[in-house]
PDB file of C-alpha atoms in Angstrom:
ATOM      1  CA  UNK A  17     -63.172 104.181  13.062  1.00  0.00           C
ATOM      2  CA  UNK A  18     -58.926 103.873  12.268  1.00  0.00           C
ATOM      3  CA  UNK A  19     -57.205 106.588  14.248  1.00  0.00           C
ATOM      4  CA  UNK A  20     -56.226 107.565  11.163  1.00  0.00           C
ATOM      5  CA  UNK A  21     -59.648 108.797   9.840  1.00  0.00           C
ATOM      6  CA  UNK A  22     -60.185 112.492   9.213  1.00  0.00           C
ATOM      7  CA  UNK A  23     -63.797 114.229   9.073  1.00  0.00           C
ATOM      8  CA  UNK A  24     -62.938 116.268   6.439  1.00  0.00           C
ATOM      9  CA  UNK A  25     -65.324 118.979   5.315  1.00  0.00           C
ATOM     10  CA  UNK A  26     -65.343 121.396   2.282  1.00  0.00           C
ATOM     11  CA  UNK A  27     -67.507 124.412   1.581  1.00  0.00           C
ATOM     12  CA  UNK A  28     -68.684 124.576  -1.778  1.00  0.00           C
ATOM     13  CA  UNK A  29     -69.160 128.097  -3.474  1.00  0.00           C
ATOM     14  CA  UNK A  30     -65.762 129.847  -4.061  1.00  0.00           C
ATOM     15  CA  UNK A  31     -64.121 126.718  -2.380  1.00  0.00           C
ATOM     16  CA  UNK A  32     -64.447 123.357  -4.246  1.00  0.00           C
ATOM     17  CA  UNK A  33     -66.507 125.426  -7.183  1.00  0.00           C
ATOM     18  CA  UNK A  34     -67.030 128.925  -8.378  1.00  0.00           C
ATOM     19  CA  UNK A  35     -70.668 129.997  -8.216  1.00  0.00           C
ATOM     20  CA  UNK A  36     -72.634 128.198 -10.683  1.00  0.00           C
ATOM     21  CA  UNK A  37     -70.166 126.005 -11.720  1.00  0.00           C
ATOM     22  CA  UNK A  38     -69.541 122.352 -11.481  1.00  0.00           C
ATOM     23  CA  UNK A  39     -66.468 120.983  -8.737  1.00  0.00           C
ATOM     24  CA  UNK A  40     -63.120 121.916  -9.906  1.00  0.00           C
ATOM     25  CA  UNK A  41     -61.632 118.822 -11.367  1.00  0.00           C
ATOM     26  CA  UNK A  42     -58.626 118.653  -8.936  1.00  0.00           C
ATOM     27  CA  UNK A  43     -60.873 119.245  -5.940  1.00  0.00           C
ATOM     28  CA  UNK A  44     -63.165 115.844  -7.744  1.00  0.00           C
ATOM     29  CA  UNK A  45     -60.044 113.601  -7.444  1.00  0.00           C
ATOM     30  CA  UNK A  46     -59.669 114.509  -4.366  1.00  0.00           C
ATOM     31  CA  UNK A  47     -62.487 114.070  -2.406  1.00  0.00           C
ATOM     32  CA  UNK A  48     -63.069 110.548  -4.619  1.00  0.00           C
ATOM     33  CA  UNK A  49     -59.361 109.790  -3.207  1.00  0.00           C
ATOM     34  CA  UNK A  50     -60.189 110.943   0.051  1.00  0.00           C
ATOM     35  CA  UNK A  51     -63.491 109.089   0.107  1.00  0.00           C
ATOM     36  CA  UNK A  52     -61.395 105.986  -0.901  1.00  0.00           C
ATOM     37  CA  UNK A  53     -58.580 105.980   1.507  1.00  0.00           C
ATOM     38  CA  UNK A  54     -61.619 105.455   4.193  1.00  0.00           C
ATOM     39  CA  UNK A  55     -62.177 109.297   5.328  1.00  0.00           C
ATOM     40  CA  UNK A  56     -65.109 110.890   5.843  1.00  0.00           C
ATOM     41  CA  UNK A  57     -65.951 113.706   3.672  1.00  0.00           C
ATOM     42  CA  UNK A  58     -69.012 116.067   3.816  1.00  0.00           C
ATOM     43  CA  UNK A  59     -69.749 118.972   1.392  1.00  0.00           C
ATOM     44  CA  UNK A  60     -71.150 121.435   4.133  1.00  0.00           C
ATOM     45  CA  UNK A  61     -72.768 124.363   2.448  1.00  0.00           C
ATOM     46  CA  UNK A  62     -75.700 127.103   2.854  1.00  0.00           C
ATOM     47  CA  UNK A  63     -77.342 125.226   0.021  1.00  0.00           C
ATOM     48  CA  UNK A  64     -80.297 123.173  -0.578  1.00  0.00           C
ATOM     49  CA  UNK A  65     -79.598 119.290   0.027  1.00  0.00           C
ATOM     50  CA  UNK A  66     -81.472 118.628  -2.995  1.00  0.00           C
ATOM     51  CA  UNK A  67     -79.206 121.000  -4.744  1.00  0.00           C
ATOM     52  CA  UNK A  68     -76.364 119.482  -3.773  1.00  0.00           C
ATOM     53  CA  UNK A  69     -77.505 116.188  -4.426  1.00  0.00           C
ATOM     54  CA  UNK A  70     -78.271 116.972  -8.218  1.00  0.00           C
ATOM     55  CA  UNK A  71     -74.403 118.497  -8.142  1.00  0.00           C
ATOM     56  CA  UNK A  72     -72.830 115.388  -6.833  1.00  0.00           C
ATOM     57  CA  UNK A  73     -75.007 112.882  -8.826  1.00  0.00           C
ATOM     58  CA  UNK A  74     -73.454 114.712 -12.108  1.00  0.00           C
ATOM     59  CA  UNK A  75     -70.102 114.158 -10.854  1.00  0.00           C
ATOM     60  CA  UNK A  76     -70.577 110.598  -9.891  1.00  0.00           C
ATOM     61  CA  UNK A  77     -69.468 111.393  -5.671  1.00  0.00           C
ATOM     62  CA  UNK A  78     -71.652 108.041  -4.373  1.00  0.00           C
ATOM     63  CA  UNK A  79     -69.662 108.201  -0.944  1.00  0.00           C
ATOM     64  CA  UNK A  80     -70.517 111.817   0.301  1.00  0.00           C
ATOM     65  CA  UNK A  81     -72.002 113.385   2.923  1.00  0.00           C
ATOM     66  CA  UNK A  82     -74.360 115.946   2.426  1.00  0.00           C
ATOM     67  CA  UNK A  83     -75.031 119.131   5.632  1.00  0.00           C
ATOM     68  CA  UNK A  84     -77.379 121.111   3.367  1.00  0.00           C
ATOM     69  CA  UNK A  85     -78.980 124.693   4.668  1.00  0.00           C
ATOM     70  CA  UNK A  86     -75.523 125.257   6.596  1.00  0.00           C
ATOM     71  CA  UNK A  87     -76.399 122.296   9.240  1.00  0.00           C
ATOM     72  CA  UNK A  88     -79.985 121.976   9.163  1.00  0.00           C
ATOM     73  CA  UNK A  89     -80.100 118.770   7.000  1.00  0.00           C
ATOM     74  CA  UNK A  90     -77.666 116.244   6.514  1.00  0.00           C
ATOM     75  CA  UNK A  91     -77.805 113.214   4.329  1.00  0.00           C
ATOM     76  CA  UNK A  92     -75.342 110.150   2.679  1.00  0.00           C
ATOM     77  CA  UNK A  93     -75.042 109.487  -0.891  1.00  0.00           C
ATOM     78  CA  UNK A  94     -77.232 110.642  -3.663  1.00  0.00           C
ATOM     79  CA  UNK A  95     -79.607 107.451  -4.315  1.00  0.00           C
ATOM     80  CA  UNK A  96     -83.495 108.410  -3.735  1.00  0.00           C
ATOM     81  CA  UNK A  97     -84.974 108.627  -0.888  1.00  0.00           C
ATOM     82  CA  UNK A  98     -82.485 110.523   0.748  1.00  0.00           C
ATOM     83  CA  UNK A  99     -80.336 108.749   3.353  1.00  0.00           C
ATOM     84  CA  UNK A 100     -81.242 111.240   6.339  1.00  0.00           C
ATOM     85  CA  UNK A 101     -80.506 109.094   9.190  1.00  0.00           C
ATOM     86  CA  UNK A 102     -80.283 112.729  11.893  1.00  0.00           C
ATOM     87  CA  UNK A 103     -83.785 114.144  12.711  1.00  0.00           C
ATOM     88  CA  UNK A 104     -84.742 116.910  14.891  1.00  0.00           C
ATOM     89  CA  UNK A 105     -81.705 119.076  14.787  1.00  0.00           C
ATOM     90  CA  UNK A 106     -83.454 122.227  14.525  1.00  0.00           C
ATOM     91  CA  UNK A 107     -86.480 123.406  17.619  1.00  0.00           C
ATOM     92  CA  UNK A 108     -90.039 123.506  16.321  1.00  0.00           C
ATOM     93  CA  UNK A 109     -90.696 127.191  17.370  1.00  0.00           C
ATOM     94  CA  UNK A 110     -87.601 128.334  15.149  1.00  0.00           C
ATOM     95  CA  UNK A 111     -89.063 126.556  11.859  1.00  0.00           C
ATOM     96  CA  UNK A 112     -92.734 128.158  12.533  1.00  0.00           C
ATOM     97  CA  UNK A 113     -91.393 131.746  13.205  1.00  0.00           C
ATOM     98  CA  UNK A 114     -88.894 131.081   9.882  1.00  0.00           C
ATOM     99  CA  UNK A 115     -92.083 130.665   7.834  1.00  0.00           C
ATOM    100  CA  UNK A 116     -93.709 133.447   9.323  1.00  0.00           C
ATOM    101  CA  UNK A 117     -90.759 135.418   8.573  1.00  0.00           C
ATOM    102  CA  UNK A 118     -90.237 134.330   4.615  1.00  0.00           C
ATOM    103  CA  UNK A 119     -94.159 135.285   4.305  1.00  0.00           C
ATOM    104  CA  UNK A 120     -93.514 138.957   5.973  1.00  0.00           C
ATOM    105  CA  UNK A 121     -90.409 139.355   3.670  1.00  0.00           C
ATOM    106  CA  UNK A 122     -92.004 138.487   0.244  1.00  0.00           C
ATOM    107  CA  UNK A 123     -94.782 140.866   1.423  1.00  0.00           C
ATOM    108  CA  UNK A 124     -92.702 143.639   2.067  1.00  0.00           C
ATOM    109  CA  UNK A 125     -89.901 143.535  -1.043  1.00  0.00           C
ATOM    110  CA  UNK A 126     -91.816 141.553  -3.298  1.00  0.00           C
ATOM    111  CA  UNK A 127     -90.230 140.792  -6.427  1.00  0.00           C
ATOM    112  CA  UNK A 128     -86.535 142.701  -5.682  1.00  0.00           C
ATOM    113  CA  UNK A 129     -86.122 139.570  -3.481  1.00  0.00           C
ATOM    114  CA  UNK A 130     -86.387 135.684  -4.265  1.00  0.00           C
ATOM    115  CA  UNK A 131     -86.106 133.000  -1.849  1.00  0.00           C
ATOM    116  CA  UNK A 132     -83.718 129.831  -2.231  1.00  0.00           C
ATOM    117  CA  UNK A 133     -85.851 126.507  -2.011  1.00  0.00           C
ATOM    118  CA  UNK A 134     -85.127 125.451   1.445  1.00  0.00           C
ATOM    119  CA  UNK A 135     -86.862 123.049   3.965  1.00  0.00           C
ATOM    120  CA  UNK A 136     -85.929 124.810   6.983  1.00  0.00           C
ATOM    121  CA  UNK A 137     -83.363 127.620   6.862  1.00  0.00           C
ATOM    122  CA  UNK A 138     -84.043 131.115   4.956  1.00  0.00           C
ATOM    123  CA  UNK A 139     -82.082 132.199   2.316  1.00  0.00           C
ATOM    124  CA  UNK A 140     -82.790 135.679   1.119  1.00  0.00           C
ATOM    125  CA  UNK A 141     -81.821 137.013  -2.505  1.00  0.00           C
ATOM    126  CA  UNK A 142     -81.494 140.405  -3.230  1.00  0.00           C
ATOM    127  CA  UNK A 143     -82.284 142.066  -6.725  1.00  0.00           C
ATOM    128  CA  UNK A 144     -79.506 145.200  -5.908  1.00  0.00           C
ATOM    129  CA  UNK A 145     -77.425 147.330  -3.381  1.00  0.00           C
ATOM    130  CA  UNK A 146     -80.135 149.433  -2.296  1.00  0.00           C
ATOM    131  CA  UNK A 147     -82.501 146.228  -1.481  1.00  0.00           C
ATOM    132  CA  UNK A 148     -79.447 144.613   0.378  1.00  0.00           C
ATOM    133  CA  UNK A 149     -79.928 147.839   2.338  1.00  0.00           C
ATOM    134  CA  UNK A 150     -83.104 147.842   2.974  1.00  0.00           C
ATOM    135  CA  UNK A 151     -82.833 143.946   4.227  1.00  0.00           C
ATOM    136  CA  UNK A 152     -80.269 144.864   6.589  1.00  0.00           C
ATOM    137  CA  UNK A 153     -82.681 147.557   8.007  1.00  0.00           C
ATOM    138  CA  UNK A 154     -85.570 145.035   8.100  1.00  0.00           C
ATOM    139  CA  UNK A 155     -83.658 142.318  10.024  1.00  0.00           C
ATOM    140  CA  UNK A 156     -82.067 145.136  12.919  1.00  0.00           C
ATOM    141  CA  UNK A 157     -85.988 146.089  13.219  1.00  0.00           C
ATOM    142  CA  UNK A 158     -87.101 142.884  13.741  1.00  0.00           C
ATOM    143  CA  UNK A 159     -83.925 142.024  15.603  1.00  0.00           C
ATOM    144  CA  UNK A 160     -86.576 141.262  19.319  1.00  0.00           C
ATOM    145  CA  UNK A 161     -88.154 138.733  17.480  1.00  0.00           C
ATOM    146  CA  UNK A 162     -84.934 137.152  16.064  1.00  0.00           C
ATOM    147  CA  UNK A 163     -83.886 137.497  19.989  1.00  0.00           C
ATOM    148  CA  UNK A 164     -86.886 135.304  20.848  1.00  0.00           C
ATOM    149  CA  UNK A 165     -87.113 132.716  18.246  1.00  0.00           C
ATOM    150  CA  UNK A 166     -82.793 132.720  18.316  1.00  0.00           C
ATOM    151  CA  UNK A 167     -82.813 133.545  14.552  1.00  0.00           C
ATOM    152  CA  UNK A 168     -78.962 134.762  13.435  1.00  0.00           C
ATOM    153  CA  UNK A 169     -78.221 136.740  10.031  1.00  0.00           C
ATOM    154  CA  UNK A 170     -75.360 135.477   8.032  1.00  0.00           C
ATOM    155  CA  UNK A 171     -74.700 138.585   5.506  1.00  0.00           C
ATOM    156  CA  UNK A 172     -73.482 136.741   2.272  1.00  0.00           C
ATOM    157  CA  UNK A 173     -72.154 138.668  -0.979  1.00  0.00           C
ATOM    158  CA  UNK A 174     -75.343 137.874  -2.786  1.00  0.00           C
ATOM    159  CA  UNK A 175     -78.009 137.186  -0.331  1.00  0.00           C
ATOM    160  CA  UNK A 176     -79.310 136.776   3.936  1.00  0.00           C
ATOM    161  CA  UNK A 177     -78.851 133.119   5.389  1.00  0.00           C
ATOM    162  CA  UNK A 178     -80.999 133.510   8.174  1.00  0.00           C
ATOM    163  CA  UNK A 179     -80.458 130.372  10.775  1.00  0.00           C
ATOM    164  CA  UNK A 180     -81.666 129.147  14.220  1.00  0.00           C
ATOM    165  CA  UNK A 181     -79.113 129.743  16.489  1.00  0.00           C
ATOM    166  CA  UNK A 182     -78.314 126.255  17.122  1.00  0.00           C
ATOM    167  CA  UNK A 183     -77.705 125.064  13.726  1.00  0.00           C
ATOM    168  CA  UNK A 184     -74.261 126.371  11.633  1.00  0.00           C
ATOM    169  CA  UNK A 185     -71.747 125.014   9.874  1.00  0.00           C
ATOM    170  CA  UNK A 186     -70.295 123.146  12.935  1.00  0.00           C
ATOM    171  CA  UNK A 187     -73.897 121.308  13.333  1.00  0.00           C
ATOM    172  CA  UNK A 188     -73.395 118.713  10.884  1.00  0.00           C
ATOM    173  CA  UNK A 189     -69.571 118.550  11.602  1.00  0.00           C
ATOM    174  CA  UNK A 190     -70.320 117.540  15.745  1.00  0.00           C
ATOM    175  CA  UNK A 191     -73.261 115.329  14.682  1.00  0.00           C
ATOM    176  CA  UNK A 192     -71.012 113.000  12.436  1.00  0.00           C
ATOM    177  CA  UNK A 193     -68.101 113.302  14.491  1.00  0.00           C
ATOM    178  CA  UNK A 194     -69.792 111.775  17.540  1.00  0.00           C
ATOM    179  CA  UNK A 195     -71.078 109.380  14.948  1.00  0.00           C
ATOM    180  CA  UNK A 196     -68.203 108.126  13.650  1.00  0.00           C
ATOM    181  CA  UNK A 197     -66.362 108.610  16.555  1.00  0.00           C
ATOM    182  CA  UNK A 198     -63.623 110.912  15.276  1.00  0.00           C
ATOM    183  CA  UNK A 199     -60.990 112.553  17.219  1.00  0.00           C
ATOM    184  CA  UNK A 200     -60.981 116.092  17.498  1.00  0.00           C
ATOM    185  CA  UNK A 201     -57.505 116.041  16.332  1.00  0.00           C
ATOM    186  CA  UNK A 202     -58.694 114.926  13.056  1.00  0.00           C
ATOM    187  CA  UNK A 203     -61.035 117.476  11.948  1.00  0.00           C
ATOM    188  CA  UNK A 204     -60.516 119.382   8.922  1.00  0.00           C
ATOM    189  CA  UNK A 205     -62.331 122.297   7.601  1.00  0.00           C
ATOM    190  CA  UNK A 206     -61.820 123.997   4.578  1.00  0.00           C
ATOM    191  CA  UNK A 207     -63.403 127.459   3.397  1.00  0.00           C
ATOM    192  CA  UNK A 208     -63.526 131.099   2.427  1.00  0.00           C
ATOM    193  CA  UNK A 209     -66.275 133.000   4.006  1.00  0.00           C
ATOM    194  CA  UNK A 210     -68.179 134.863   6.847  1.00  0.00           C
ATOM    195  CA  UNK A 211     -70.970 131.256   7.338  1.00  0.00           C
ATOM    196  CA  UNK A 212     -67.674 129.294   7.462  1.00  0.00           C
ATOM    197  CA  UNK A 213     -66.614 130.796  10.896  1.00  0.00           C
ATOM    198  CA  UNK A 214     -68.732 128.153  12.603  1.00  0.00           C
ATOM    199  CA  UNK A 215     -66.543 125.274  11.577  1.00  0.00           C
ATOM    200  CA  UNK A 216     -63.041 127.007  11.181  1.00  0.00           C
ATOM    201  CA  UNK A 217     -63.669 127.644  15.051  1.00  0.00           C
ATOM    202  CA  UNK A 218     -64.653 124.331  16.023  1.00  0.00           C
ATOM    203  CA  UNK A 219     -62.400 121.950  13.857  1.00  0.00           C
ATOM    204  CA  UNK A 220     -59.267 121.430  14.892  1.00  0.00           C
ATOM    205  CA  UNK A 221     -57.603 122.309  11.553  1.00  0.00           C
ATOM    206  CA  UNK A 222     -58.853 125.099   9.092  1.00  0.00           C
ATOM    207  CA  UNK A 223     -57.907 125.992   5.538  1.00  0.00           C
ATOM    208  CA  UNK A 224     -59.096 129.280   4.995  1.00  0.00           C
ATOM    209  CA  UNK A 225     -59.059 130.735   1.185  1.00  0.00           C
ATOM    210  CA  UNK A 226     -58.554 134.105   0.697  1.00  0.00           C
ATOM    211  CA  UNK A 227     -60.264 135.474   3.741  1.00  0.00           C
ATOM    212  CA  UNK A 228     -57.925 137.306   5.726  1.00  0.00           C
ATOM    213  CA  UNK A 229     -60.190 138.867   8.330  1.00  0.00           C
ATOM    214  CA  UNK A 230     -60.452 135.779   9.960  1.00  0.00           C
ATOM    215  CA  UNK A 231     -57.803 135.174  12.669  1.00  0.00           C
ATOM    216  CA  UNK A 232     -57.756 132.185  15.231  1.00  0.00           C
ATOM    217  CA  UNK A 233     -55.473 130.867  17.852  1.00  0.00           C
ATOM    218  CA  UNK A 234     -55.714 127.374  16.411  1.00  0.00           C
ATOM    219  CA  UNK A 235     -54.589 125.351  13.661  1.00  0.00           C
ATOM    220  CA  UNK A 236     -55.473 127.914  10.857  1.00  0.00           C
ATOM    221  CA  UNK A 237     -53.620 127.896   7.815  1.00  0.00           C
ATOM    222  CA  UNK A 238     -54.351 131.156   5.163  1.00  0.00           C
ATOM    223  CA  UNK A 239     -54.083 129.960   1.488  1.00  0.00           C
ATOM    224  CA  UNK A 240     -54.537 132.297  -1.986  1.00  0.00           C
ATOM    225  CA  UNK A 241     -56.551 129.196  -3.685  1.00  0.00           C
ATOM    226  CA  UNK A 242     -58.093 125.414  -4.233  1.00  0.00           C
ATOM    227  CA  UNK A 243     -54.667 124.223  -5.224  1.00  0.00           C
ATOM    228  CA  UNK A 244     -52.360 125.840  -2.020  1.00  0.00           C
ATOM    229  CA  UNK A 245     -55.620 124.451   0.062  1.00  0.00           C
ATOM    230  CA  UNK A 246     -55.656 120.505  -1.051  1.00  0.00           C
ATOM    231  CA  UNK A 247     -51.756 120.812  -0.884  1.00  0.00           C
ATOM    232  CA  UNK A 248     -52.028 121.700   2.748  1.00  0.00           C
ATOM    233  CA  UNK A 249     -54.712 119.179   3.442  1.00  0.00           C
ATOM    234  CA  UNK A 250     -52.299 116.567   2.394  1.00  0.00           C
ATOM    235  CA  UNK A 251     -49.863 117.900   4.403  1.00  0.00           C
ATOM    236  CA  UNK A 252     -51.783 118.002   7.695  1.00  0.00           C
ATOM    237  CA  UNK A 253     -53.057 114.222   6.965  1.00  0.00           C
ATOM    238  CA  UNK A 254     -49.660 113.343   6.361  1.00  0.00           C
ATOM    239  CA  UNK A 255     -48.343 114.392   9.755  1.00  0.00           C
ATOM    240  CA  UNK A 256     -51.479 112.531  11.022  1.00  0.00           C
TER     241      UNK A 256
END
């Protein structure tokens, strides 16, 4: 890889989309212009990788890589079958005790909670405040176990992402930098939330949207929206 490339990686919800809605149009261009130029650009979210397969195959991103379940998964392009060339990311004992765990959860709440169709990672809906509450009070008993198996609980706004403790956002990120060989100068990540910590802390740059209460030593640059965020990726490419 050119010196010059940048592993570039962009959440998606409330970052390059609002929830349930397509890419913004100026975050598209981008990442097709970014894509172009010879960069390598993931879309690293909690989500599905089927999910975000269907969402890139309607906006026509061919070049794109894919870290689906926040690390767990990661795939190129869109075309069928998947282009999964990482395997084994995530210990065996941590996927069994995640299915255990899904079963003693849809036992318990039933239908106030719905689960996200994942492969390996759990993510937990919640039907209302008080069942949020009650989820929260579930995990802290069960909080041994998650000790054991290294299960961690990433509170969301609308549901639980509930991970092995060596897969996050920065999974995918390490595992395609040593890849591609990128320098660590040249990682970008660019997000708003609590499960973005992970790769804010570990890239080198960070573009954080509208989520004050994280603070960092580093490279960290707070921005109000999409636009202030792809105007300071530019910039920090720019300087190179």
């Amino acid at each position: 890889m050119s010196n010059n490339t940048f592993l570039i990686n962009f959440d998606l919800d409330n970052t390059i989309a609002g929830y349930t809605d397509p890419i913004y149009p100026q975050a598209l261009e981008k990442i097709k212009a970014l894509s172009t130029a010879g960069h390598i650009v993931t879309i690293n979210s909690g989500k599905p990788i089927f999910y975000l397969v269907g969402l890139c195959r309607q906006a026509n991103l061919q070049d794109i890589w894919l870290i689906g379940e926040s690390g767990a998964e990661i795939c190129h392009g869109i075309a069928l079958p998947l282009d999964m060339p990482f395997k084994n990311l995530v210990k065996e004992e941590s996927k069994l005790y995640l299915q255990t765990l899904r079963e003693e959860i849809r036992q318990t709440f039933g239908n106030r909670i719905w689960f996200e169709p994942t492969v390996i990672a759990l993510s937990v809906f919640f039907d209302n405040d008080q069942t949020q509450s009650e989820l929260m009070e579930f995990f802290n008993r069960n909080k041994s176990k998650f000790e054991k198996y290294n299960i961690n609980v990433f509170p969301m706004v609308d549901c639980f992402d509930l991970m092995p403790d060596n897969i996050d956002k920065s999974t995918g990120i390490r595992t395609l930098q040593k890849h591609f060989s990128i320098a660590d100068s040249n990682t970008i990540a660019i997000g708003d939330s609590w499960n973005d910590i992970p790769m804010f802390d570990y890239c080198q740059h960070s573009i954080v949207i509208d989520f004050s209460e994280y603070q960092s030593q580093k490279d960290i640059h707070h921005v109000a929206n999409i636009d202030e965020a792809l105007q300071k990726l530019d910039e920090i490419i720019q300087k190179g």
